[in-house]
Amino acid sequence: MSAETPAVPGTDEHYLRVARRKFRAWRGTRPFWAGLFIMLGGLPIAYFPYAHLQIGHLTLAMATTAGAGSLIIGVLLVVLGISLWFQKHVRVFAGIAAILLGLVSIPVSNLGGFLIGFLLALIGGAMAVSWAPGEDEDAQPAQAAQAGTTSEGSAPEGAADSDTTALKPVVGESNDLSGTSPANGANGRHSAG
């Protein structure tokens, strides 16, 4: 390979750069951070009721009678976070469920994992509900060309037509004689008379 040969992206790069770029592209197409916050919120909720803190010879057990409920809430939050990563179409359900589970964890699991898990689940759930998929950068110029917009920002060519509510008859299509085809300008409506 000479100095004049251009580098081909993806083949001449280090494998870590390629993996990082692919991960960033994957992460950008889904509510990644919402899923991460929800999973991190589930960990303290599930952990603290079973934790035993050692202070010298003193053992402090934070076990509650609702330890099983805390474990279930924590595991459900982790599963919701993973489902946001791999099933992005369930984002609204997973976000609302994470918010509700975070609220339920306050009385069940040591104030929601000492408010750490509660706050992380609330923030992640809100991020999941508010996330919207972005548009491809490649598709935006094509959509602008189809809309007929110009670079000056003026109105599309067909905007000057005063009769924009009715469809014009399509030339070259057969008439189905029902009176409802777009070919005869009826736009699916029957006319009486």
Coordinates of C-alpha atoms in Angstrom, one line a residue:
M1 CA 0.0 0.0 0.0
S2 CA 1.5 3.3 -1.0
A3 CA 1.0 6.7 0.5
E4 CA -1.2 7.8 -2.3
T5 CA -3.7 4.9 -1.8
P6 CA -6.8 6.2 0.1
A7 CA -7.9 4.3 3.2
V8 CA -11.1 2.5 2.8
P9 CA -13.4 3.0 5.9
G10 CA -14.1 -0.3 7.7
T11 CA -11.3 -2.3 6.1
D12 CA -8.2 -0.4 6.9
E13 CA -9.2 0.7 10.4
H14 CA -8.4 -0.9 13.7
Y15 CA -11.1 -3.3 14.8
L16 CA -11.8 -1.4 17.9
R17 CA -12.6 1.8 15.9
V18 CA -14.9 -0.3 13.7
A19 CA -16.6 -1.9 16.7
R20 CA -17.0 1.5 18.4
R21 CA -18.6 3.1 15.3
K22 CA -21.0 0.1 14.9
F23 CA -21.9 0.4 18.6
R24 CA -22.6 4.1 18.3
A25 CA -24.8 3.5 15.3
W26 CA -26.7 0.8 17.1
R27 CA -27.0 2.9 20.2
G28 CA -28.4 5.8 18.2
T29 CA -31.3 3.8 16.9
R30 CA -32.9 2.9 20.2
P31 CA -33.5 4.4 23.7
F32 CA -30.1 3.2 25.0
W33 CA -29.7 5.6 27.9
A34 CA -33.2 5.0 29.1
G35 CA -32.6 1.3 29.2
L36 CA -29.4 1.8 31.0
F37 CA -31.0 4.0 33.7
I38 CA -33.8 1.6 34.2
M39 CA -31.4 -1.3 34.6
L40 CA -29.2 0.6 37.0
G41 CA -32.4 1.5 39.0
G42 CA -33.3 -2.1 39.3
L43 CA -30.0 -3.1 40.9
P44 CA -30.2 -1.3 44.2
I45 CA -33.8 -2.1 44.6
A46 CA -33.1 -5.8 44.3
Y47 CA -29.8 -5.7 46.3
F48 CA -30.4 -3.6 49.4
P49 CA -33.0 -5.9 51.1
Y50 CA -30.5 -8.8 50.9
A51 CA -27.4 -6.9 51.8
H52 CA -25.5 -7.4 55.1
L53 CA -23.2 -4.5 56.0
Q54 CA -20.3 -5.4 58.1
I55 CA -19.0 -2.6 60.4
G56 CA -16.3 -4.2 62.5
H57 CA -17.9 -7.0 64.5
L58 CA -21.4 -5.5 63.9
T59 CA -23.5 -6.9 61.1
L60 CA -26.3 -4.6 59.9
A61 CA -29.0 -6.5 58.0
M62 CA -31.4 -4.5 55.9
A63 CA -33.7 -7.4 55.2
T64 CA -37.3 -6.6 55.1
T65 CA -40.4 -8.8 55.0
A66 CA -41.0 -7.7 51.4
G67 CA -37.6 -9.0 50.2
A68 CA -39.2 -11.2 47.6
G69 CA -41.2 -8.2 46.3
S70 CA -38.0 -6.1 46.1
L71 CA -36.3 -8.9 44.1
I72 CA -39.2 -9.1 41.7
I73 CA -39.3 -5.4 41.2
G74 CA -35.5 -5.2 40.6
V75 CA -35.5 -8.1 38.2
L76 CA -38.5 -6.6 36.3
L77 CA -36.7 -3.3 36.0
V78 CA -33.6 -5.0 34.6
V79 CA -35.7 -6.9 32.1
L80 CA -37.5 -3.8 31.0
G81 CA -34.2 -2.0 30.5
I82 CA -32.9 -4.9 28.3
S83 CA -36.2 -5.0 26.4
L84 CA -35.7 -1.3 25.6
W85 CA -32.4 -2.1 24.0
F86 CA -33.5 -4.9 21.8
Q87 CA -37.3 -4.2 21.3
K88 CA -37.5 -0.4 20.8
H89 CA -41.1 -0.5 19.8
V90 CA -42.1 -1.3 23.4
R91 CA -40.6 2.0 24.7
V92 CA -43.9 3.5 25.9
F93 CA -45.0 0.4 27.7
A94 CA -41.6 -0.2 29.2
G95 CA -41.3 3.4 30.3
I96 CA -44.6 3.6 32.0
A97 CA -44.0 0.2 33.6
A98 CA -40.6 1.4 34.9
I99 CA -42.2 4.5 36.4
L100 CA -44.9 2.4 38.1
L101 CA -42.4 -0.1 39.4
G102 CA -40.2 2.7 40.7
L103 CA -43.2 4.1 42.6
V104 CA -44.2 0.7 44.0
S105 CA -40.6 0.2 45.2
I106 CA -40.9 3.1 47.7
P107 CA -43.1 1.2 50.2
V108 CA -41.8 -2.3 49.3
S109 CA -38.1 -2.0 49.0
N110 CA -36.4 0.3 51.6
L111 CA -37.7 3.5 50.1
G112 CA -36.9 2.3 46.6
G113 CA -33.3 1.3 47.2
F114 CA -32.7 4.3 49.4
L115 CA -34.1 6.6 46.7
I116 CA -31.2 5.7 44.3
G117 CA -33.1 3.0 42.4
F118 CA -36.4 4.9 42.6
L119 CA -34.9 8.0 41.0
L120 CA -33.0 6.1 38.3
A121 CA -36.1 4.1 37.4
L122 CA -38.2 7.4 37.2
I123 CA -35.6 9.1 35.1
G124 CA -35.1 6.1 32.8
G125 CA -38.9 5.6 32.4
A126 CA -39.4 9.3 31.5
M127 CA -36.6 9.1 29.0
A128 CA -38.1 5.9 27.4
V129 CA -41.5 7.5 27.1
S130 CA -40.2 10.7 25.6
W131 CA -37.7 9.0 23.1
A132 CA -38.7 9.2 19.5
P133 CA -36.8 7.5 16.6
G134 CA -34.8 9.9 14.5
E135 CA -34.9 10.1 10.7
D136 CA -32.1 8.9 8.5
E137 CA -29.8 11.7 7.3
D138 CA -29.8 10.1 3.8
A139 CA -33.6 10.1 3.6
Q140 CA -34.0 13.8 4.4
P141 CA -32.7 15.2 1.1
A142 CA -34.8 12.7 -0.8
Q143 CA -38.0 13.7 1.2
A144 CA -37.2 17.4 0.4
A145 CA -36.9 16.7 -3.3
Q146 CA -40.2 14.8 -3.3
A147 CA -42.0 17.6 -1.5
G148 CA -40.9 20.0 -4.2
T149 CA -39.2 22.5 -1.9
T150 CA -36.6 24.8 -3.3
S151 CA -33.4 26.1 -1.7
E152 CA -34.9 29.6 -1.2
G153 CA -37.7 28.1 1.1
S154 CA -40.5 29.1 -1.2
A155 CA -43.7 27.2 -1.6
P156 CA -43.9 24.0 -3.6
E157 CA -44.9 24.3 -7.2
G158 CA -48.4 22.9 -6.7
A159 CA -49.2 25.3 -3.9
A160 CA -50.5 28.0 -6.2
D161 CA -53.4 25.8 -7.4
S162 CA -56.6 27.0 -5.8
D163 CA -58.4 23.7 -6.1
T164 CA -56.3 21.4 -4.0
T165 CA -59.1 19.5 -2.3
A166 CA -60.3 17.4 -5.2
L167 CA -58.2 14.9 -7.1
K168 CA -57.7 15.5 -10.8
P169 CA -58.6 12.7 -13.1
V170 CA -55.7 10.4 -13.8
V171 CA -55.0 10.0 -17.5
G172 CA -54.3 6.5 -18.8
E173 CA -56.1 4.4 -16.0
S174 CA -59.2 2.5 -16.7
N175 CA -62.5 3.6 -15.2
D176 CA -64.1 1.0 -13.0
L177 CA -67.6 2.5 -13.5
S178 CA -68.3 2.5 -9.8
G179 CA -68.0 6.2 -9.5
T180 CA -65.5 5.9 -6.6
S181 CA -62.1 5.5 -8.3
P182 CA -59.6 8.3 -8.2
A183 CA -59.4 8.0 -12.0
N184 CA -62.7 9.8 -12.4
G185 CA -62.0 12.4 -9.7
A186 CA -64.5 11.0 -7.1
N187 CA -61.8 10.3 -4.5
G188 CA -63.8 7.4 -3.0
R189 CA -67.0 9.4 -2.5
H190 CA -70.3 8.4 -4.2
S191 CA -72.2 11.2 -5.8
A192 CA -76.0 11.3 -5.8
G193 CA -77.5 12.4 -9.1

